[in-house]
mmCIF file of C-alpha atoms in Angstrom:
data_model
loop_
_atom_site.group_PDB
_atom_site.id
_atom_site.type_symbol
_atom_site.label_atom_id
_atom_site.label_comp_id
_atom_site.label_asym_id
_atom_site.label_seq_id
_atom_site.Cartn_x
_atom_site.Cartn_y
_atom_site.Cartn_z
ATOM 1 C CA TYR A 1 63.085 2.759 -14.170
ATOM 2 C CA ASP A 2 62.813 5.726 -11.850
ATOM 3 C CA THR A 3 62.438 8.782 -14.093
ATOM 4 C CA GLU A 4 63.612 11.143 -11.352
ATOM 5 C CA SER A 5 66.964 9.418 -10.829
ATOM 6 C CA LEU A 6 68.015 9.204 -14.482
ATOM 7 C CA SER A 7 71.494 10.564 -15.178
ATOM 8 C CA ALA A 8 71.046 10.481 -18.956
ATOM 9 C CA THR A 9 67.935 10.767 -21.135
ATOM 10 C CA LEU A 10 66.888 11.278 -24.734
ATOM 11 C CA LEU A 11 67.325 15.016 -24.208
ATOM 12 C CA HIS A 12 71.088 14.493 -23.760
ATOM 13 C CA LEU A 13 71.181 12.786 -27.166
ATOM 14 C CA PHE A 14 69.390 15.748 -28.709
ATOM 15 C CA GLN A 15 71.995 18.038 -27.142
ATOM 16 C CA ASN A 16 74.899 15.776 -28.219
ATOM 17 C CA SER A 17 76.148 15.754 -24.623
ATOM 18 C CA LYS A 18 75.919 11.956 -24.203
ATOM 19 C CA SER A 19 76.394 8.983 -26.504
ATOM 20 C CA PHE A 20 73.700 6.449 -27.343
ATOM 21 C CA GLN A 21 75.439 3.787 -25.248
ATOM 22 C CA GLU A 22 75.486 6.140 -22.251
ATOM 23 C CA VAL A 23 71.746 6.742 -22.472
ATOM 24 C CA VAL A 24 70.218 3.417 -23.509
ATOM 25 C CA LEU A 25 68.846 1.138 -20.769
ATOM 26 C CA LYS A 26 69.141 -2.568 -21.576
ATOM 27 C CA ARG A 27 66.164 -4.089 -19.798
ATOM 28 C CA SER A 28 66.765 -7.503 -21.380
ATOM 29 C CA ASP A 29 68.535 -9.081 -24.340
ATOM 30 C CA THR A 30 65.582 -8.196 -26.561
ATOM 31 C CA LEU A 31 64.359 -4.905 -25.071
ATOM 32 C CA HIS A 32 66.356 -1.669 -24.914
ATOM 33 C CA VAL A 33 64.849 1.641 -23.793
ATOM 34 C CA LEU A 34 65.783 5.268 -24.444
ATOM 35 C CA PRO A 35 64.458 6.840 -21.221
ATOM 36 C CA ASN A 36 62.748 10.169 -20.850
ATOM 37 C CA ASN A 37 61.449 12.394 -18.059
ATOM 38 C CA ILE A 38 59.878 15.777 -17.379
ATOM 39 C CA GLU A 39 63.017 17.613 -18.575
ATOM 40 C CA MET A 40 62.010 16.704 -22.126
ATOM 41 C CA SER A 41 59.263 19.317 -21.925
ATOM 42 C CA ALA A 42 61.977 21.940 -22.465
ATOM 43 C CA VAL A 43 62.892 20.591 -25.897
ATOM 44 C CA GLU A 44 60.700 23.038 -27.831
ATOM 45 C CA SER A 45 62.309 26.101 -26.245
ATOM 46 C CA LEU A 46 65.830 24.646 -26.468
ATOM 47 C CA PHE A 47 65.587 23.881 -30.179
ATOM 48 C CA PHE A 48 63.145 26.578 -31.270
ATOM 49 C CA LYS A 49 65.640 28.162 -33.683
ATOM 50 C CA SER A 50 67.153 24.920 -34.962
ATOM 51 C CA PHE A 51 66.736 24.576 -38.737
ATOM 52 C CA THR A 52 66.456 20.793 -38.457
ATOM 53 C CA ARG A 53 64.453 20.630 -35.237
ATOM 54 C CA GLU A 54 61.837 18.300 -36.797
ATOM 55 C CA PHE A 55 64.583 15.734 -37.476
ATOM 56 C CA LEU A 56 66.272 15.585 -34.057
ATOM 57 C CA LEU A 57 64.925 12.122 -33.272
ATOM 58 C CA ARG A 58 65.509 10.803 -36.775
ATOM 59 C CA ASP A 59 69.169 11.826 -36.595
ATOM 60 C CA VAL A 60 69.569 10.199 -33.165
ATOM 61 C CA LEU A 61 68.109 6.900 -34.378
ATOM 62 C CA HIS A 62 69.858 6.843 -37.743
ATOM 63 C CA PRO A 63 73.156 5.221 -36.571
ATOM 64 C CA ILE A 64 71.435 2.384 -34.683
ATOM 65 C CA ARG A 65 68.436 1.537 -36.899
ATOM 66 C CA SER A 66 70.030 -1.602 -38.320
ATOM 67 C CA GLU A 67 70.684 -3.010 -34.830
ATOM 68 C CA TYR A 68 66.988 -3.480 -34.023
ATOM 69 C CA ASP A 69 64.085 -5.370 -35.580
ATOM 70 C CA PHE A 70 61.587 -2.754 -34.392
ATOM 71 C CA ILE A 71 61.950 0.702 -32.856
ATOM 72 C CA LEU A 72 58.797 1.776 -31.015
ATOM 73 C CA ILE A 73 58.201 5.443 -30.187
ATOM 74 C CA ASP A 74 55.687 6.299 -27.474
ATOM 75 C CA CYS A 75 54.349 9.774 -28.275
ATOM 76 C CA PRO A 76 53.107 12.371 -25.778
ATOM 77 C CA PRO A 77 49.353 13.145 -25.877
ATOM 78 C CA ASN A 78 49.770 16.356 -27.875
ATOM 79 C CA LEU A 79 50.850 17.524 -31.328
ATOM 80 C CA GLY A 80 53.979 19.443 -30.324
ATOM 81 C CA LEU A 81 57.552 19.161 -31.551
ATOM 82 C CA LEU A 82 58.115 15.740 -29.960
ATOM 83 C CA SER A 83 55.185 14.188 -31.810
ATOM 84 C CA ILE A 84 56.322 15.781 -35.078
ATOM 85 C CA ASN A 85 59.793 14.330 -34.467
ATOM 86 C CA ALA A 86 58.314 10.885 -33.880
ATOM 87 C CA LEU A 87 56.339 10.984 -37.137
ATOM 88 C CA ALA A 88 59.319 12.343 -39.080
ATOM 89 C CA ALA A 89 61.500 9.481 -37.794
ATOM 90 C CA SER A 90 59.021 6.645 -38.385
ATOM 91 C CA THR A 91 58.043 4.434 -41.284
ATOM 92 C CA GLU A 92 54.568 3.690 -39.905
ATOM 93 C CA PHE A 93 52.373 4.714 -37.013
ATOM 94 C CA VAL A 94 49.513 3.275 -34.977
ATOM 95 C CA LEU A 95 46.774 5.564 -33.704
ATOM 96 C CA VAL A 96 45.945 4.657 -30.092
ATOM 97 C CA VAL A 97 42.448 5.665 -28.983
ATOM 98 C CA SER A 98 40.594 5.242 -25.712
ATOM 99 C CA PRO A 99 36.762 5.227 -25.833
ATOM 100 C CA GLU A 100 36.374 8.663 -24.302
ATOM 101 C CA PHE A 101 35.140 11.997 -25.636
ATOM 102 C CA PHE A 102 38.369 14.041 -25.673
ATOM 103 C CA PRO A 103 40.643 11.365 -27.224
ATOM 104 C CA MET A 104 38.071 10.988 -30.021
ATOM 105 C CA LYS A 105 38.154 14.766 -30.598
ATOM 106 C CA ALA A 106 41.925 14.535 -31.145
ATOM 107 C CA ILE A 107 41.718 12.044 -34.018
ATOM 108 C CA LYS A 108 41.125 14.552 -36.829
ATOM 109 C CA PRO A 109 43.948 16.977 -35.822
ATOM 110 C CA LEU A 110 46.322 14.031 -35.478
ATOM 111 C CA TYR A 111 45.317 12.609 -38.836
ATOM 112 C CA ASP A 112 45.761 16.043 -40.440
ATOM 113 C CA THR A 113 49.219 16.260 -38.858
ATOM 114 C CA TYR A 114 50.085 12.842 -40.284
ATOM 115 C CA HIS A 115 49.231 14.036 -43.800
ATOM 116 C CA MET A 116 51.256 17.234 -43.298
ATOM 117 C CA VAL A 117 54.313 15.307 -42.078
ATOM 118 C CA ARG A 118 54.009 12.785 -44.884
ATOM 119 C CA GLN A 119 53.776 15.522 -47.500
ATOM 120 C CA LYS A 120 56.546 17.787 -46.216
ATOM 121 C CA LEU A 121 58.894 15.769 -43.989
ATOM 122 C CA ASN A 122 58.609 12.007 -44.415
ATOM 123 C CA ARG A 123 57.216 10.380 -47.556
ATOM 124 C CA THR A 124 57.858 6.896 -46.151
ATOM 125 C CA LEU A 125 55.371 7.347 -43.283
ATOM 126 C CA ARG A 126 52.351 5.047 -43.439
ATOM 127 C CA PHE A 127 49.229 4.931 -41.282
ATOM 128 C CA ARG A 128 49.063 1.324 -40.109
ATOM 129 C CA GLY A 129 45.908 1.167 -38.001
ATOM 130 C CA VAL A 130 43.847 2.112 -34.937
ATOM 131 C CA LEU A 131 44.255 0.379 -31.577
ATOM 132 C CA MET A 132 41.565 0.800 -28.923
ATOM 133 C CA THR A 133 42.757 0.843 -25.300
ATOM 134 C CA MET A 134 41.073 1.068 -21.886
ATOM 135 C CA CYS A 135 37.992 -0.647 -23.301
ATOM 136 C CA ASP A 136 35.000 -1.838 -21.329
ATOM 137 C CA PHE A 137 32.419 -3.075 -23.807
ATOM 138 C CA ARG A 138 29.919 -3.660 -21.038
ATOM 139 C CA THR A 139 29.263 0.076 -21.317
ATOM 140 C CA ARG A 140 27.175 1.538 -24.103
ATOM 141 C CA HIS A 141 29.651 4.378 -24.649
ATOM 142 C CA SER A 142 32.538 2.014 -25.474
ATOM 143 C CA GLN A 143 30.313 0.145 -27.906
ATOM 144 C CA GLU A 144 29.324 3.399 -29.624
ATOM 145 C CA ILE A 145 32.938 4.539 -29.963
ATOM 146 C CA ARG A 146 33.879 1.164 -31.447
ATOM 147 C CA ALA A 147 31.059 1.514 -33.992
ATOM 148 C CA ILE A 148 32.261 5.016 -34.959
ATOM 149 C CA LEU A 149 35.825 3.775 -35.475
ATOM 150 C CA GLU A 150 34.635 0.788 -37.505
ATOM 151 C CA LYS A 151 32.709 3.175 -39.758
ATOM 152 C CA ASN A 152 35.598 5.627 -40.231
ATOM 153 C CA PHE A 153 38.442 3.086 -40.366
ATOM 154 C CA PRO A 154 36.784 -0.060 -41.785
ATOM 155 C CA SER A 155 40.024 -1.755 -42.816
ATOM 156 C CA ARG A 156 42.328 -0.102 -40.279
ATOM 157 C CA LEU A 157 40.800 -0.919 -36.903
ATOM 158 C CA TYR A 158 42.733 -3.707 -35.223
ATOM 159 C CA ARG A 159 40.655 -6.693 -34.170
ATOM 160 C CA THR A 160 42.590 -6.766 -30.896
ATOM 161 C CA TYR A 161 41.645 -4.227 -28.232
ATOM 162 C CA ILE A 162 43.127 -3.562 -24.787
ATOM 163 C CA ARG A 163 40.679 -4.008 -21.936
ATOM 164 C CA VAL A 164 40.553 -1.925 -18.780
ATOM 165 C CA ASN A 165 42.928 -3.696 -16.406
ATOM 166 C CA VAL A 166 44.281 -2.417 -13.088
ATOM 167 C CA ALA A 167 47.503 -4.410 -13.563
ATOM 168 C CA LEU A 168 48.479 -2.129 -16.460
ATOM 169 C CA LYS A 169 48.351 0.949 -14.218
ATOM 170 C CA GLU A 170 50.149 -0.839 -11.402
ATOM 171 C CA ALA A 171 52.925 -1.972 -13.738
ATOM 172 C CA ALA A 172 53.446 1.582 -15.007
ATOM 173 C CA SER A 173 53.553 2.951 -11.454
ATOM 174 C CA VAL A 174 56.466 0.659 -10.526
ATOM 175 C CA GLY A 175 58.358 1.130 -13.801
ATOM 176 C CA LYS A 176 57.830 -2.373 -15.169
ATOM 177 C CA SER A 177 56.300 -3.798 -18.312
ATOM 178 C CA ILE A 178 53.061 -5.716 -17.910
ATOM 179 C CA PHE A 179 54.921 -8.910 -18.856
ATOM 180 C CA GLU A 180 57.339 -8.385 -15.969
ATOM 181 C CA TYR A 181 54.706 -7.287 -13.488
ATOM 182 C CA ASP A 182 51.864 -9.737 -14.162
ATOM 183 C CA PRO A 183 52.292 -11.906 -17.277
ATOM 184 C CA THR A 184 49.013 -13.755 -16.607
ATOM 185 C CA SER A 185 46.864 -10.607 -16.421
ATOM 186 C CA PRO A 186 44.241 -9.673 -19.040
ATOM 187 C CA GLY A 187 46.429 -6.684 -19.958
ATOM 188 C CA ALA A 188 49.388 -8.927 -20.797
ATOM 189 C CA PHE A 189 47.110 -11.245 -22.779
ATOM 190 C CA ASP A 190 45.662 -8.360 -24.806
ATOM 191 C CA TYR A 191 49.017 -6.766 -25.601
ATOM 192 C CA GLN A 192 50.457 -10.132 -26.614
ATOM 193 C CA ASN A 193 47.565 -10.584 -29.038
ATOM 194 C CA PHE A 194 48.080 -7.092 -30.431
ATOM 195 C CA VAL A 195 51.803 -7.664 -30.985
ATOM 196 C CA GLU A 196 51.048 -10.850 -32.901
ATOM 197 C CA GLU A 197 48.416 -9.094 -35.036
ATOM 198 C CA PHE A 198 50.749 -6.156 -35.711
ATOM 199 C CA VAL A 199 53.643 -8.414 -36.741
ATOM 200 C CA ARG A 200 51.413 -10.400 -39.115
ATOM 201 C CA ASP A 201 50.337 -7.134 -40.740
ATOM 202 C CA HIS A 202 53.939 -5.938 -40.883
ATOM 203 C CA ASP A 203 55.080 -9.179 -42.531
ATOM 204 C CA LYS A 204 52.536 -8.648 -45.322
ATOM 205 C CA VAL A 205 53.971 -5.177 -45.948
ATOM 206 C CA VAL A 206 57.527 -6.545 -46.032
ATOM 207 C CA ALA A 207 56.483 -9.260 -48.500
ATOM 208 C CA LYS A 208 54.942 -6.648 -50.789
ATOM 209 C CA ARG A 209 58.074 -4.487 -50.678
ATOM 210 C CA SER A 210 60.250 -7.525 -51.412
ATOM 211 C CA TYR A 211 58.094 -8.330 -54.429
ATOM 212 C CA TYR A 212 58.598 -4.860 -55.912
ATOM 213 C CA GLU A 213 62.301 -4.933 -55.136
ATOM 214 C CA SER A 214 62.662 -8.167 -57.105
ATOM 215 C CA ARG A 215 60.626 -6.772 -60.019
ATOM 216 C CA PHE A 216 62.761 -3.625 -60.056
ATOM 217 C CA GLN A 217 66.048 -5.526 -60.001
ATOM 218 C CA ALA A 218 64.850 -7.670 -62.925
ATOM 219 C CA LEU A 219 64.401 -4.598 -65.142
ATOM 220 C CA PRO A 220 67.134 -3.460 -67.584
ATOM 221 C CA PRO A 221 69.429 -0.714 -66.172
ATOM 222 C CA ASP A 222 68.008 1.955 -68.489
ATOM 223 C CA GLU A 223 64.463 1.264 -67.297
ATOM 224 C CA GLN A 224 65.623 1.336 -63.664
ATOM 225 C CA LYS A 225 67.138 4.792 -64.179
ATOM 226 C CA GLU A 226 63.984 6.051 -65.874
ATOM 227 C CA ILE A 227 61.751 4.828 -63.037
ATOM 228 C CA LEU A 228 64.042 6.366 -60.394
ATOM 229 C CA ALA A 229 63.995 9.681 -62.263
ATOM 230 C CA PHE A 230 60.183 9.705 -62.278
ATOM 231 C CA ALA A 231 60.108 8.696 -58.603
ATOM 232 C CA LEU A 232 62.492 11.506 -57.673
ATOM 233 C CA GLN A 233 60.222 14.086 -59.301
ATOM 234 C CA ASN A 234 57.400 13.024 -56.965
ATOM 235 C CA LEU A 235 59.430 13.934 -53.887
ATOM 236 C CA SER A 236 59.499 17.389 -52.336
ATOM 237 C CA GLN A 237 61.960 19.977 -53.603
ATOM 238 C CA PHE A 238 63.722 19.865 -50.219
ATOM 239 C CA VAL A 239 64.419 16.139 -50.668
ATOM 240 C CA ARG A 240 65.368 16.434 -54.354
ATOM 241 C CA MET A 241 68.005 19.024 -53.481
ATOM 242 C CA ARG A 242 69.686 16.497 -51.154
ATOM 243 C CA VAL A 243 69.815 13.683 -53.726
ATOM 244 C CA GLU A 244 72.825 13.829 -56.022
ATOM 245 C CA ASN A 245 72.648 10.288 -57.412
ATOM 246 C CA PRO A 246 69.299 8.444 -57.153
ATOM 247 C CA GLU A 247 71.034 5.123 -57.780
ATOM 248 C CA ASN A 248 73.370 5.421 -54.800
ATOM 249 C CA ILE A 249 71.755 7.234 -51.859
ATOM 250 C CA GLN A 250 73.552 6.824 -48.534
ATOM 251 C CA ASP A 251 70.963 8.423 -46.239
ATOM 252 C CA PRO A 252 68.488 5.605 -45.350
ATOM 253 C CA VAL A 253 65.589 8.031 -44.852
ATOM 254 C CA LEU A 254 66.057 9.604 -48.285
ATOM 255 C CA LYS A 255 66.536 6.160 -49.779
ATOM 256 C CA ASN A 256 63.299 4.896 -48.240
ATOM 257 C CA SER A 257 61.442 7.961 -49.520
ATOM 258 C CA LEU A 258 62.620 7.251 -53.045
ATOM 259 C CA ILE A 259 61.771 3.543 -52.740
ATOM 260 C CA VAL A 260 58.214 4.380 -51.661
ATOM 261 C CA GLU A 261 57.694 6.529 -54.763
ATOM 262 C CA ARG A 262 59.442 3.953 -56.944
ATOM 263 C CA ASN A 263 57.123 1.206 -55.695
ATOM 264 C CA LYS A 264 54.065 3.321 -56.512
ATOM 265 C CA ILE A 265 55.227 3.375 -60.127
ATOM 266 C CA LEU A 266 55.963 -0.356 -60.074
ATOM 267 C CA GLU A 267 52.542 -1.058 -58.580
ATOM 268 C CA ARG A 268 50.928 0.421 -61.680
ATOM 269 C CA LEU A 269 53.155 -1.723 -63.890
ATOM 270 C CA PHE A 270 53.037 -4.942 -61.852
ATOM 271 C CA PRO A 271 49.941 -5.046 -59.588
ATOM 272 C CA TYR A 272 50.844 -7.011 -56.480
ATOM 273 C CA ARG A 273 47.378 -8.475 -55.945
ATOM 274 C CA HIS A 274 47.497 -10.224 -59.336
ATOM 275 C CA HIS A 275 50.838 -11.761 -58.473
ATOM 276 C CA TYR A 276 49.499 -12.902 -55.113
ATOM 277 C CA ARG A 277 46.384 -14.468 -56.624
ATOM 278 C CA ALA A 278 48.473 -16.296 -59.197
ATOM 279 C CA GLN A 279 50.571 -17.794 -56.405
ATOM 280 C CA VAL A 280 47.486 -18.895 -54.472
ATOM 281 C CA GLU A 281 45.812 -20.433 -57.506
#
């Protein structure tokens, strides 16, 4: 899409001046986009005094979460209000790194921000992994950066990496996805492989959550209440104040926060790896 000709963007949703249906662009039956442009840079000044400014995006996405299998948020290359909003609205995030000096310097501040958001704003947020982009492993520098990431994120670095490919830049310049622009390009091949790897990883997480949900539901009601009470105490005071009845929370974000803490307790009682090994054997 042409960012300059947009009549409605994500900023209008933040301002409550347009509805979701007025803003969303339906690129295909399986891909919908909430567009953005340079006007979004004004969001920090517009909402500087808003008490809930860190939750603007979460509140926008809340009514439509159940309509989509995945909601992907492309963050700006800084740690401003928009990035904080993205982390506060998400259940997991992928750290995208190019093998260059300055992107590598940004890893620690971003990781520190993740821990801050998880502690104060979003207990459901999980760091999923590191994806390398714009890679050219014919160069020594790219190889060295890969080695550094493997050392610091031994179990979190995705096997898939995105190679340097001119088709990716060309696709972005004409407002198309790489699969629309050149589906046979190396860029399309790499991103397809990454999507498949990400979904496999995601499915493992879902299976683990389902296991703990079934174990929880099998417990007597009194034990369920006791576990929820312990889980609630592990949440921040800000969240606890908003929870009147732990057994019947309507807000999906608060509910997910409580489930995360509940599953930590269940994991100590019913280790998932033992259950998995028993199934395999």
